[in-house]
Short mmCIF file of C-alpha atoms in Angstrom, two decimals:
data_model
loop_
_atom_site.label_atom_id
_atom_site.label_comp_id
_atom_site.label_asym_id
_atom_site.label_seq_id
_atom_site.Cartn_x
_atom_site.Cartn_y
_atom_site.Cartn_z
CA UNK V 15 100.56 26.34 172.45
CA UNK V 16 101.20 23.64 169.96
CA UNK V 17 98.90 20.74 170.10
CA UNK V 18 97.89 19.38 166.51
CA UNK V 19 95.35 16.96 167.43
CA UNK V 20 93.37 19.54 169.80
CA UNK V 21 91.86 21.66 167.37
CA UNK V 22 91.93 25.15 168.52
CA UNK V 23 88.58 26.47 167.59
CA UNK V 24 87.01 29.19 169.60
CA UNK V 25 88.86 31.81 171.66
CA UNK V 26 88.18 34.78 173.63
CA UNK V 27 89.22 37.17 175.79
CA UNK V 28 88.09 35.86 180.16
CA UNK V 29 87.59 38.12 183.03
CA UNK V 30 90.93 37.18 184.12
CA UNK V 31 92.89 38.21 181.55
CA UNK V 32 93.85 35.57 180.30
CA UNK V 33 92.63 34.22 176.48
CA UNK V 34 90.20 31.08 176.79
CA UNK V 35 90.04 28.67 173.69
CA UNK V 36 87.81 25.64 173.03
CA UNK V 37 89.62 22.50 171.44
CA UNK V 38 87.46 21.39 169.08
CA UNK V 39 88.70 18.17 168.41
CA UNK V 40 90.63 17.29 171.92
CA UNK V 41 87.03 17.71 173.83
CA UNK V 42 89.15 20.29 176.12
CA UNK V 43 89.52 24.07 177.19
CA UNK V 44 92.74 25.48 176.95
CA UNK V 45 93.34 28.80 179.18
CA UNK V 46 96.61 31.25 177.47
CA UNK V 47 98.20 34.06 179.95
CA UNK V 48 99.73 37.11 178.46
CA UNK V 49 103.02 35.49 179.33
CA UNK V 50 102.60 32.19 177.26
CA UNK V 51 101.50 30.17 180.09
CA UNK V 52 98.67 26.84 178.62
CA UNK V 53 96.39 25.28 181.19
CA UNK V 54 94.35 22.30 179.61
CA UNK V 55 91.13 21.50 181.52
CA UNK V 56 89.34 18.16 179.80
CA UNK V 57 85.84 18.19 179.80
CA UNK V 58 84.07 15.04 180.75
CA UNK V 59 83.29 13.63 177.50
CA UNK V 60 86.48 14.05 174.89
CA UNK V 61 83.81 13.78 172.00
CA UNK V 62 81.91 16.33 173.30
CA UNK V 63 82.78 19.16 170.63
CA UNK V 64 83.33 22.75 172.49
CA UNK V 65 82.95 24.93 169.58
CA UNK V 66 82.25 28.26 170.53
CA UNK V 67 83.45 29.83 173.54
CA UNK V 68 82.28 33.65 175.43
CA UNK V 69 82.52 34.97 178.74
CA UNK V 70 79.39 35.01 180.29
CA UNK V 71 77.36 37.65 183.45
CA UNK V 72 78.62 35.33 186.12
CA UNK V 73 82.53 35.94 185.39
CA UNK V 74 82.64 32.29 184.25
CA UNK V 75 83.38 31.02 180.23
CA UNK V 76 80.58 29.58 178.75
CA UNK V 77 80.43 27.51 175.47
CA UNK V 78 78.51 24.89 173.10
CA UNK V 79 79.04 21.48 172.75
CA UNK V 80 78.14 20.50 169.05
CA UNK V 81 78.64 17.06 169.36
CA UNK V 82 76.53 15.84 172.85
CA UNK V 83 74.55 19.07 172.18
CA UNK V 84 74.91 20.58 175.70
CA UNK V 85 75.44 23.82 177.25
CA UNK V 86 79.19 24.31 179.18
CA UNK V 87 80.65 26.54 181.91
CA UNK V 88 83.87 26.53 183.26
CA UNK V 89 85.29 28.99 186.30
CA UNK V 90 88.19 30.77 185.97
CA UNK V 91 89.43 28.11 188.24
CA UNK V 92 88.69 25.37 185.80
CA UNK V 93 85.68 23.83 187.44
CA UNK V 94 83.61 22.35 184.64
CA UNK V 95 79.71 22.09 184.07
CA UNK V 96 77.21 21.17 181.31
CA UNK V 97 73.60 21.56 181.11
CA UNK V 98 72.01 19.26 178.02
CA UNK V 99 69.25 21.27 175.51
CA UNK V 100 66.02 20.31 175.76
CA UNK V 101 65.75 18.94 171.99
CA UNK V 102 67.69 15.83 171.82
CA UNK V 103 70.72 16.50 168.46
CA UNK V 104 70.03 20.46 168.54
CA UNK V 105 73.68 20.97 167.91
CA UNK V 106 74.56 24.01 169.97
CA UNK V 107 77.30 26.21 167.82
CA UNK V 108 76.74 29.90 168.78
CA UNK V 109 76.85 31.39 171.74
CA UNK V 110 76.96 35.22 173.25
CA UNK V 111 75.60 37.18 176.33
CA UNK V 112 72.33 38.81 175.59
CA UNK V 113 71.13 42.32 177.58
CA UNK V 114 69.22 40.32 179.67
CA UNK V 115 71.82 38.69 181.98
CA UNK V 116 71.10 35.26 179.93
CA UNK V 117 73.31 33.84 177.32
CA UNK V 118 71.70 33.06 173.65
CA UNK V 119 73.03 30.33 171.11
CA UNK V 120 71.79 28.35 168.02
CA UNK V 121 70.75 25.43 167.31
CA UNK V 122 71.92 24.43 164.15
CA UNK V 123 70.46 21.16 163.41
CA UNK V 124 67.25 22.15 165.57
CA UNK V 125 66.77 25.22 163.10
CA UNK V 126 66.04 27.07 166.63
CA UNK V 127 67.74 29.58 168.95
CA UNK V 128 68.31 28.69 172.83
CA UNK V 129 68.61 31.27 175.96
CA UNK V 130 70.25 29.59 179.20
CA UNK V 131 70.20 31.60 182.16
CA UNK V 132 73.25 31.48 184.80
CA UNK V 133 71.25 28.66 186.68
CA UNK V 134 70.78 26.66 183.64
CA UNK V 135 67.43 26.34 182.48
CA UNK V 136 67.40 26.54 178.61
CA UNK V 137 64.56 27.84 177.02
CA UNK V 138 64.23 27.36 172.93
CA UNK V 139 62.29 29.61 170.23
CA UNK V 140 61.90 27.85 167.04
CA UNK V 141 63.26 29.72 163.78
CA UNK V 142 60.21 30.27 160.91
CA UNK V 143 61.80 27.85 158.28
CA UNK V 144 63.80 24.57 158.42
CA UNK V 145 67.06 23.94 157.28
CA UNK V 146 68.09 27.13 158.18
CA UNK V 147 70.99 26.00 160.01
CA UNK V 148 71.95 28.94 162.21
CA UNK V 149 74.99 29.62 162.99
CA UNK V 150 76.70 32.40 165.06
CA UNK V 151 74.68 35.04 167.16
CA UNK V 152 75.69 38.59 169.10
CA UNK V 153 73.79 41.52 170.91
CA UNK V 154 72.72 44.00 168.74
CA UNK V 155 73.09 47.83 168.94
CA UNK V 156 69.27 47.58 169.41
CA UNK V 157 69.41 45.30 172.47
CA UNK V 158 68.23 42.50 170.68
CA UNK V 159 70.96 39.51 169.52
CA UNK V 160 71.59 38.77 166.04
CA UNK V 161 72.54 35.92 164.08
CA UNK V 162 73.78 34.22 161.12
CA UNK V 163 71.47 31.70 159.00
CA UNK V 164 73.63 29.72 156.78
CA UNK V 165 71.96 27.97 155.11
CA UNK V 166 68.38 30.33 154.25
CA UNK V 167 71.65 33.16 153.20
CA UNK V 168 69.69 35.17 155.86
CA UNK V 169 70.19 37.26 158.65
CA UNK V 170 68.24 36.53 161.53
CA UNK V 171 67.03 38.86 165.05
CA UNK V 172 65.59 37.66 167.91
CA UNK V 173 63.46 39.77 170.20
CA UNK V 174 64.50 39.58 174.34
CA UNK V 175 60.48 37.99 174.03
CA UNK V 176 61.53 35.68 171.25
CA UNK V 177 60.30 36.78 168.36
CA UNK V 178 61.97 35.75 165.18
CA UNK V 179 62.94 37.88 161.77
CA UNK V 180 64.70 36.82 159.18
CA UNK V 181 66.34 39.22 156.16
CA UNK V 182 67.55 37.69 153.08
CA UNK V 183 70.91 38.40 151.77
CA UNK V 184 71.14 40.31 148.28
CA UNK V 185 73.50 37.46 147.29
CA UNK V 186 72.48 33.70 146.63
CA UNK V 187 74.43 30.84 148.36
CA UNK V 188 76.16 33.89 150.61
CA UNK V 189 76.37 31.37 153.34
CA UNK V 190 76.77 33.67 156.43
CA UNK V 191 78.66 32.61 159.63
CA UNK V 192 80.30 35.09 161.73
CA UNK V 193 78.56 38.15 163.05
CA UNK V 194 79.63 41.54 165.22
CA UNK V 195 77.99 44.19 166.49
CA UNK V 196 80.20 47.32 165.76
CA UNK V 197 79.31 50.82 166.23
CA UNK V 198 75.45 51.34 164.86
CA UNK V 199 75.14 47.74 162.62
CA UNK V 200 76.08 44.08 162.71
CA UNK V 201 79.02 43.13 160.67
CA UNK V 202 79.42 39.64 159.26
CA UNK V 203 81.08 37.40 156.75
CA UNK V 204 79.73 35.36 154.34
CA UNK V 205 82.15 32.24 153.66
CA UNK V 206 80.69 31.13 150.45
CA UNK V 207 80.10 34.46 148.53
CA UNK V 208 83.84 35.90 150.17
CA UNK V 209 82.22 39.16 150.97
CA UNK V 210 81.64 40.90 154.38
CA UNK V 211 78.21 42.49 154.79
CA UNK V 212 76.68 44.79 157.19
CA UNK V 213 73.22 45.32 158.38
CA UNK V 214 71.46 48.11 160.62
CA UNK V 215 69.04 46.96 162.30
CA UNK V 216 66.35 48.14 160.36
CA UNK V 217 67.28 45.24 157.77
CA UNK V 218 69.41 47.90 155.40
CA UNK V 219 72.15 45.36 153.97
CA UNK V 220 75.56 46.56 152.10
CA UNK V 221 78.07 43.48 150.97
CA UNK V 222 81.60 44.14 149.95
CA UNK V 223 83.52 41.73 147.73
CA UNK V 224 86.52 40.44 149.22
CA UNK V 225 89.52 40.74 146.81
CA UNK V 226 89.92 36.64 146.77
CA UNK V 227 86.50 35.63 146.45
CA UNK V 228 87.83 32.33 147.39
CA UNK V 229 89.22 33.37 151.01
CA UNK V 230 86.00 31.99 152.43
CA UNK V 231 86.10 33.87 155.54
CA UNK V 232 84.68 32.33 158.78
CA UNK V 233 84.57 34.80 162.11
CA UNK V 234 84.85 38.18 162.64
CA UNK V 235 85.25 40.72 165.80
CA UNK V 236 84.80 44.10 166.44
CA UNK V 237 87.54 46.72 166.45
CA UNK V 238 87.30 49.50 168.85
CA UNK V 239 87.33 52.36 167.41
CA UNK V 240 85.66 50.85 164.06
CA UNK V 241 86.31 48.52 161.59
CA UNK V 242 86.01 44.71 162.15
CA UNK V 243 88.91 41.55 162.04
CA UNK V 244 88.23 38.59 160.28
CA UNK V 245 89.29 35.57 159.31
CA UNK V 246 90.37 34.11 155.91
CA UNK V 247 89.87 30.10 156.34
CA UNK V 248 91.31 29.15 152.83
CA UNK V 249 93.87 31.50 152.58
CA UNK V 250 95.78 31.31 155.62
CA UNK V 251 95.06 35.15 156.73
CA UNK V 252 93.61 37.37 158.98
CA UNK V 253 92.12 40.61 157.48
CA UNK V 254 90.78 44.34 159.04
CA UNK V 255 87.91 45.99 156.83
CA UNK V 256 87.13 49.44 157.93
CA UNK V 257 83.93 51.43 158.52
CA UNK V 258 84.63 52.54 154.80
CA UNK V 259 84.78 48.52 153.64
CA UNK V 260 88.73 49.25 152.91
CA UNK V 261 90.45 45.77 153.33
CA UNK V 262 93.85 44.82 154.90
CA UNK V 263 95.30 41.41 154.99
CA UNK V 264 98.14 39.95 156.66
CA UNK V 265 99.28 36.46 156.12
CA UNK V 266 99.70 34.01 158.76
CA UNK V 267 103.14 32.61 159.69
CA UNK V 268 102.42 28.78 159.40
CA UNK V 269 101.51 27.17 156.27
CA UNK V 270 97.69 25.64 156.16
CA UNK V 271 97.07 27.25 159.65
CA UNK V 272 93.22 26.76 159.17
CA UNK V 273 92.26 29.97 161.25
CA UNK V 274 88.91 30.19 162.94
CA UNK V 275 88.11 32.04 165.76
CA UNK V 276 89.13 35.52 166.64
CA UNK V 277 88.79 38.17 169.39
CA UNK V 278 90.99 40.87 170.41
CA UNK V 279 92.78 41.17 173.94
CA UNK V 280 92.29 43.77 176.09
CA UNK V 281 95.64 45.64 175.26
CA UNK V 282 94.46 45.51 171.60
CA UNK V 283 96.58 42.72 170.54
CA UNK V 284 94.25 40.39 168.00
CA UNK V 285 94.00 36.39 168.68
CA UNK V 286 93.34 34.02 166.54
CA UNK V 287 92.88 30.53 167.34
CA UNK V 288 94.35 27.77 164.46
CA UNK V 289 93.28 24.48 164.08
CA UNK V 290 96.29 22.57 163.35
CA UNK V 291 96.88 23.13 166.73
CA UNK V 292 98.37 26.72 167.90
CA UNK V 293 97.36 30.36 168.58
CA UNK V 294 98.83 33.29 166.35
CA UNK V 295 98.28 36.99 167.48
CA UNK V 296 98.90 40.30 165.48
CA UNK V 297 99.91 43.47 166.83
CA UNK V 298 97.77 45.99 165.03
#
Protein backbone atom coordinates (compact mmCIF):
# COMPACT_ATOMS: atom_id res chain seq x y z
CA UNK A 1 0.00 0.00 0.00
CA UNK A 2 1.29 3.44 -0.64
CA UNK A 3 -0.68 6.20 0.84
CA UNK A 4 1.59 9.11 2.32
CA UNK A 5 -0.94 11.13 3.96
CA UNK A 6 -2.59 7.99 5.86
CA UNK A 7 -0.11 7.34 8.34
CA UNK A 8 0.28 3.71 8.80
CA UNK A 9 0.58 3.30 12.49
CA UNK A 10 -0.58 0.15 14.13
CA UNK A 11 -0.78 -3.28 12.49
CA UNK A 12 -1.52 -6.73 13.35
CA UNK A 13 -2.13 -9.92 12.41
CA UNK A 14 -6.79 -10.56 12.16
CA UNK A 15 -8.54 -13.79 12.48
CA UNK A 16 -8.83 -13.79 8.85
CA UNK A 17 -5.59 -13.78 7.83
CA UNK A 18 -5.24 -10.97 6.62
CA UNK A 19 -2.85 -7.95 8.35
CA UNK A 20 -5.10 -5.04 9.86
CA UNK A 21 -3.40 -1.50 10.19
CA UNK A 22 -4.70 1.72 11.76
CA UNK A 23 -4.00 5.03 9.71
CA UNK A 24 -3.05 7.29 12.04
CA UNK A 25 -3.36 10.33 10.29
CA UNK A 26 -6.15 9.35 7.45
CA UNK A 27 -8.75 8.51 10.50
CA UNK A 28 -9.07 4.98 8.55
CA UNK A 29 -8.40 1.11 8.82
CA UNK A 30 -6.65 -0.39 6.15
CA UNK A 31 -7.09 -4.39 5.82
CA UNK A 32 -3.64 -6.17 3.68
CA UNK A 33 -4.20 -9.94 2.24
CA UNK A 34 -1.24 -12.16 1.83
CA UNK A 35 -1.62 -11.45 -1.85
CA UNK A 36 -1.24 -7.55 -1.72
CA UNK A 37 -4.83 -6.87 -1.80
CA UNK A 38 -5.74 -2.96 0.46
CA UNK A 39 -9.28 -2.47 1.67
CA UNK A 40 -9.71 1.10 3.29
CA UNK A 41 -12.66 1.32 5.70
CA UNK A 42 -13.04 5.24 7.03
CA UNK A 43 -14.11 5.58 10.35
CA UNK A 44 -16.71 8.15 11.09
CA UNK A 45 -14.68 10.93 12.26
CA UNK A 46 -11.28 11.37 9.95
CA UNK A 47 -9.70 13.17 13.08
CA UNK A 48 -10.41 10.52 15.16
CA UNK A 49 -6.72 9.09 15.60
CA UNK A 50 -6.75 5.01 15.46
CA UNK A 51 -3.49 4.39 17.00
CA UNK A 52 -3.22 1.08 18.20
CA UNK A 53 -4.85 -1.77 16.72
CA UNK A 54 -5.34 -5.89 18.26
CA UNK A 55 -7.62 -8.55 17.56
CA UNK A 56 -9.91 -8.94 20.17
CA UNK A 57 -12.24 -12.47 21.95
CA UNK A 58 -15.07 -11.72 19.61
CA UNK A 59 -13.00 -12.35 16.22
CA UNK A 60 -13.41 -8.61 15.54
CA UNK A 61 -10.20 -5.78 15.50
CA UNK A 62 -10.34 -3.55 18.16
CA UNK A 63 -8.36 -0.24 18.60
CA UNK A 64 -7.93 3.35 20.37
CA UNK A 65 -8.79 6.48 19.17
CA UNK A 66 -6.25 9.08 20.66
CA UNK A 67 -7.72 11.96 19.33
CA UNK A 68 -11.87 11.73 20.24
CA UNK A 69 -10.63 9.36 23.00
CA UNK A 70 -12.97 6.42 22.18
CA UNK A 71 -12.88 2.79 22.06
CA UNK A 72 -13.21 1.10 18.17
CA UNK A 73 -14.25 -2.24 16.67
CA UNK A 74 -14.43 -3.17 13.30
CA UNK A 75 -15.67 -6.86 11.81
CA UNK A 76 -13.79 -8.60 9.55
CA UNK A 77 -16.42 -7.36 7.25
CA UNK A 78 -15.61 -3.77 7.89
CA UNK A 79 -18.56 -2.80 10.01
CA UNK A 80 -17.35 -0.03 12.28
CA UNK A 81 -18.16 0.87 16.04
CA UNK A 82 -16.90 3.17 18.83
CA UNK A 83 -17.69 3.30 22.39
CA UNK A 84 -16.40 6.88 24.08
CA UNK A 85 -14.28 6.49 27.73
CA UNK A 86 -15.87 7.57 30.51
CA UNK A 87 -13.23 10.49 31.34
CA UNK A 88 -13.70 13.13 28.83
CA UNK A 89 -9.59 13.69 26.91
CA UNK A 90 -8.32 10.20 28.43
CA UNK A 91 -6.45 9.64 25.25
CA UNK A 92 -6.78 5.93 24.63
CA UNK A 93 -3.20 4.63 23.04
CA UNK A 94 -2.76 0.97 24.19
CA UNK A 95 -4.71 -1.67 23.73
CA UNK A 96 -4.47 -5.76 24.15
CA UNK A 97 -6.80 -8.72 25.16
CA UNK A 98 -6.52 -9.50 28.80
CA UNK A 99 -7.23 -13.39 30.27
CA UNK A 100 -10.42 -12.32 31.13
CA UNK A 101 -12.26 -12.16 27.77
CA UNK A 102 -12.05 -8.13 28.15
CA UNK A 103 -9.67 -5.94 26.34
CA UNK A 104 -7.29 -3.46 28.54
CA UNK A 105 -5.75 -0.05 27.25
CA UNK A 106 -4.23 3.21 28.69
CA UNK A 107 -5.08 6.24 29.18
CA UNK A 108 -2.38 8.40 28.58
CA UNK A 109 -3.47 11.79 29.38
CA UNK A 110 -5.94 10.30 32.15
CA UNK A 111 -2.74 8.71 33.87
CA UNK A 112 -5.30 5.57 34.16
CA UNK A 113 -5.81 2.13 32.59
CA UNK A 114 -9.34 1.16 30.94
CA UNK A 115 -10.94 -2.55 30.51
CA UNK A 116 -13.91 -2.66 27.83
CA UNK A 117 -15.70 -5.76 27.64
CA UNK A 118 -17.09 -7.14 24.11
CA UNK A 119 -20.45 -5.24 24.92
CA UNK A 120 -18.74 -2.06 25.62
CA UNK A 121 -18.89 -0.91 28.99
CA UNK A 122 -15.47 0.62 29.96
CA UNK A 123 -14.46 0.46 33.31
CA UNK A 124 -11.20 2.73 34.47
CA UNK A 125 -8.58 2.12 37.44
CA UNK A 126 -6.62 5.14 38.16
CA UNK A 127 -2.65 4.77 38.05
CA UNK A 128 -0.88 5.87 41.73
CA UNK A 129 0.94 9.02 40.29
CA UNK A 130 0.15 11.67 37.62
CA UNK A 131 1.89 12.38 34.66
CA UNK A 132 2.67 9.03 34.20
CA UNK A 133 1.54 8.92 30.77
CA UNK A 134 1.08 5.24 30.03
CA UNK A 135 1.61 3.96 27.13
CA UNK A 136 1.44 0.39 25.66
CA UNK A 137 0.03 -2.67 27.69
CA UNK A 138 0.05 -6.80 27.08
CA UNK A 139 -0.95 -10.01 29.12
CA UNK A 140 1.58 -11.15 31.21
CA UNK A 141 3.01 -14.69 31.68
CA UNK A 142 1.34 -14.26 35.13
CA UNK A 143 -2.17 -13.60 33.76
CA UNK A 144 -2.08 -10.19 34.66
CA UNK A 145 -1.40 -7.30 31.67
CA UNK A 146 1.51 -5.17 31.71
CA UNK A 147 2.39 -1.87 30.62
CA UNK A 148 4.67 0.82 29.75
CA UNK A 149 4.80 4.24 31.86
CA UNK A 150 6.62 6.75 29.88
CA UNK A 151 6.86 9.24 31.45
CA UNK A 152 7.43 7.88 35.57
CA UNK A 153 10.45 5.48 33.37
CA UNK A 154 8.34 2.73 35.06
CA UNK A 155 6.89 -0.42 34.41
CA UNK A 156 3.51 -0.84 35.42
CA UNK A 157 1.00 -4.34 36.28
CA UNK A 158 -2.39 -4.37 36.70
CA UNK A 159 -4.20 -7.04 38.66
CA UNK A 160 -7.55 -8.82 36.67
CA UNK A 161 -9.13 -6.83 40.18
CA UNK A 162 -7.31 -3.66 39.31
CA UNK A 163 -4.76 -3.23 41.39
CA UNK A 164 -1.89 -1.09 40.32
CA UNK A 165 2.20 -1.58 40.68
CA UNK A 166 4.57 0.32 39.38
CA UNK A 167 8.63 -0.66 39.07
CA UNK A 168 11.08 1.93 38.30
CA UNK A 169 13.52 1.53 35.59
CA UNK A 170 17.37 1.34 36.63
CA UNK A 171 17.84 4.07 33.98
CA UNK A 172 16.62 7.82 34.23
CA UNK A 173 14.60 9.39 31.33
CA UNK A 174 14.38 5.50 29.87
CA UNK A 175 11.09 6.51 28.47
CA UNK A 176 9.43 3.06 27.89
CA UNK A 177 6.83 2.39 25.12
CA UNK A 178 6.49 -0.92 23.64
CA UNK A 179 6.01 -4.04 25.68
CA UNK A 180 5.79 -8.13 24.93
CA UNK A 181 5.22 -10.89 26.79
CA UNK A 182 7.77 -13.59 25.58
CA UNK A 183 8.46 -16.82 27.11
CA UNK A 184 8.66 -16.26 31.20
CA UNK A 185 9.09 -12.04 31.19
CA UNK A 186 7.87 -8.92 29.45
CA UNK A 187 10.17 -7.48 26.93
CA UNK A 188 10.14 -3.79 26.09
CA UNK A 189 11.95 -0.86 24.59
CA UNK A 190 12.82 2.16 25.97
CA UNK A 191 12.93 4.99 23.12
CA UNK A 192 14.82 7.55 25.00
CA UNK A 193 17.61 5.48 26.76
CA UNK A 194 17.91 3.09 23.17
CA UNK A 195 18.00 0.00 25.25
CA UNK A 196 15.55 -2.99 25.41
CA UNK A 197 14.76 -4.22 28.92
CA UNK A 198 13.11 -7.18 30.33
CA UNK A 199 11.22 -7.81 33.44
CA UNK A 200 9.84 -11.09 35.22
CA UNK A 201 7.18 -10.55 36.86
CA UNK A 202 8.50 -10.47 40.13
CA UNK A 203 9.89 -6.84 39.19
CA UNK A 204 13.65 -8.38 38.33
CA UNK A 205 14.73 -5.78 35.49
CA UNK A 206 17.88 -6.39 32.97
CA UNK A 207 18.42 -3.41 30.17
CA UNK A 208 20.65 -3.93 27.22
CA UNK A 209 22.22 -1.00 25.37
CA UNK A 210 21.35 -0.82 21.89
CA UNK A 211 24.47 -0.35 19.68
CA UNK A 212 23.02 3.28 18.39
CA UNK A 213 21.85 4.68 21.46
CA UNK A 214 20.15 7.08 19.24
CA UNK A 215 17.85 4.40 17.31
CA UNK A 216 15.09 5.35 19.71
CA UNK A 217 13.16 2.28 19.32
CA UNK A 218 9.31 2.38 19.56
CA UNK A 219 7.35 -1.28 19.45
CA UNK A 220 8.32 -4.56 19.83
CA UNK A 221 6.69 -8.25 19.30
CA UNK A 222 7.33 -11.51 20.34
CA UNK A 223 9.19 -14.13 18.35
CA UNK A 224 8.13 -17.64 18.65
CA UNK A 225 10.51 -19.55 19.61
CA UNK A 226 12.31 -16.56 21.63
CA UNK A 227 13.73 -13.46 21.05
CA UNK A 228 11.66 -10.28 20.34
CA UNK A 229 11.40 -7.72 16.90
CA UNK A 230 11.56 -4.24 17.28
CA UNK A 231 11.54 -1.23 15.81
CA UNK A 232 14.25 1.46 15.26
CA UNK A 233 12.14 4.89 14.72
CA UNK A 234 15.26 7.14 13.95
CA UNK A 235 17.19 4.88 12.13
CA UNK A 236 15.06 3.51 9.57
CA UNK A 237 15.38 -0.33 10.87
CA UNK A 238 13.86 -3.15 12.21
CA UNK A 239 15.98 -5.21 14.72
CA UNK A 240 15.68 -9.08 16.46
CA UNK A 241 17.36 -9.27 20.07
CA UNK A 242 17.52 -12.75 21.34
CA UNK A 243 16.80 -14.44 24.68
CA UNK A 244 20.68 -13.87 25.14
CA UNK A 245 20.15 -9.79 24.35
CA UNK A 246 22.28 -10.54 20.95
CA UNK A 247 21.08 -7.81 18.43
CA UNK A 248 20.40 -8.01 14.63
CA UNK A 249 19.43 -5.16 12.46
CA UNK A 250 18.28 -4.90 9.07
CA UNK A 251 17.73 -1.67 7.31
CA UNK A 252 14.61 -0.70 5.75
CA UNK A 253 14.31 -0.23 1.96
CA UNK A 254 12.84 3.40 1.83
CA UNK A 255 14.64 6.31 3.05
CA UNK A 256 12.95 8.12 6.34
CA UNK A 257 10.37 5.21 6.49
CA UNK A 258 9.41 6.27 10.13
CA UNK A 259 8.57 2.59 11.28
CA UNK A 260 6.17 2.00 14.11
CA UNK A 261 4.20 -0.80 14.63
CA UNK A 262 5.12 -4.40 14.25
CA UNK A 263 3.67 -7.94 14.54
CA UNK A 264 4.52 -11.03 12.83
CA UNK A 265 2.13 -13.04 10.38
CA UNK A 266 1.14 -16.25 10.94
CA UNK A 267 3.63 -17.91 8.40
CA UNK A 268 6.38 -16.06 10.33
CA UNK A 269 6.86 -13.32 7.94
CA UNK A 270 7.42 -9.89 10.20
CA UNK A 271 5.19 -6.59 9.36
CA UNK A 272 5.91 -3.47 9.95
CA UNK A 273 3.71 -0.67 9.40
CA UNK A 274 5.57 2.92 8.06
CA UNK A 275 4.28 6.13 8.41
CA UNK A 276 5.09 7.83 5.30
CA UNK A 277 2.56 5.77 4.08
CA UNK A 278 3.42 1.91 3.22
CA UNK A 279 3.94 -1.53 4.84
CA UNK A 280 7.48 -3.31 4.64
CA UNK A 281 7.78 -7.05 5.74
CA UNK A 282 11.01 -9.19 6.37
CA UNK A 283 11.40 -12.71 5.82
CA UNK A 284 13.29 -13.94 8.84
Amino acid sequence: MSDRGAGPYGITAGPDGALWLSLVHGGRIARLTPSGDVTVHPLDSPDCGPSVITPGPDGALWFTRNRDHRIGRITVDGAASSFATPTPGSGPFGIAPGADGALWFTEMTADAIGRIATDGSIEEFPLPVRGAFPSMITLGPDRAMWFTANQADAIGRISPEGIVTLHPLPTAKAGPVGITASGDALWFVEISAGQIGRITPDGEIHEFPLPDRGARPHAIVAAPPGGCWFTEWATNRIAHITPDGEFTHHDLPSPASEPHGITIAPNGVVWTALEIGTVAHLHP
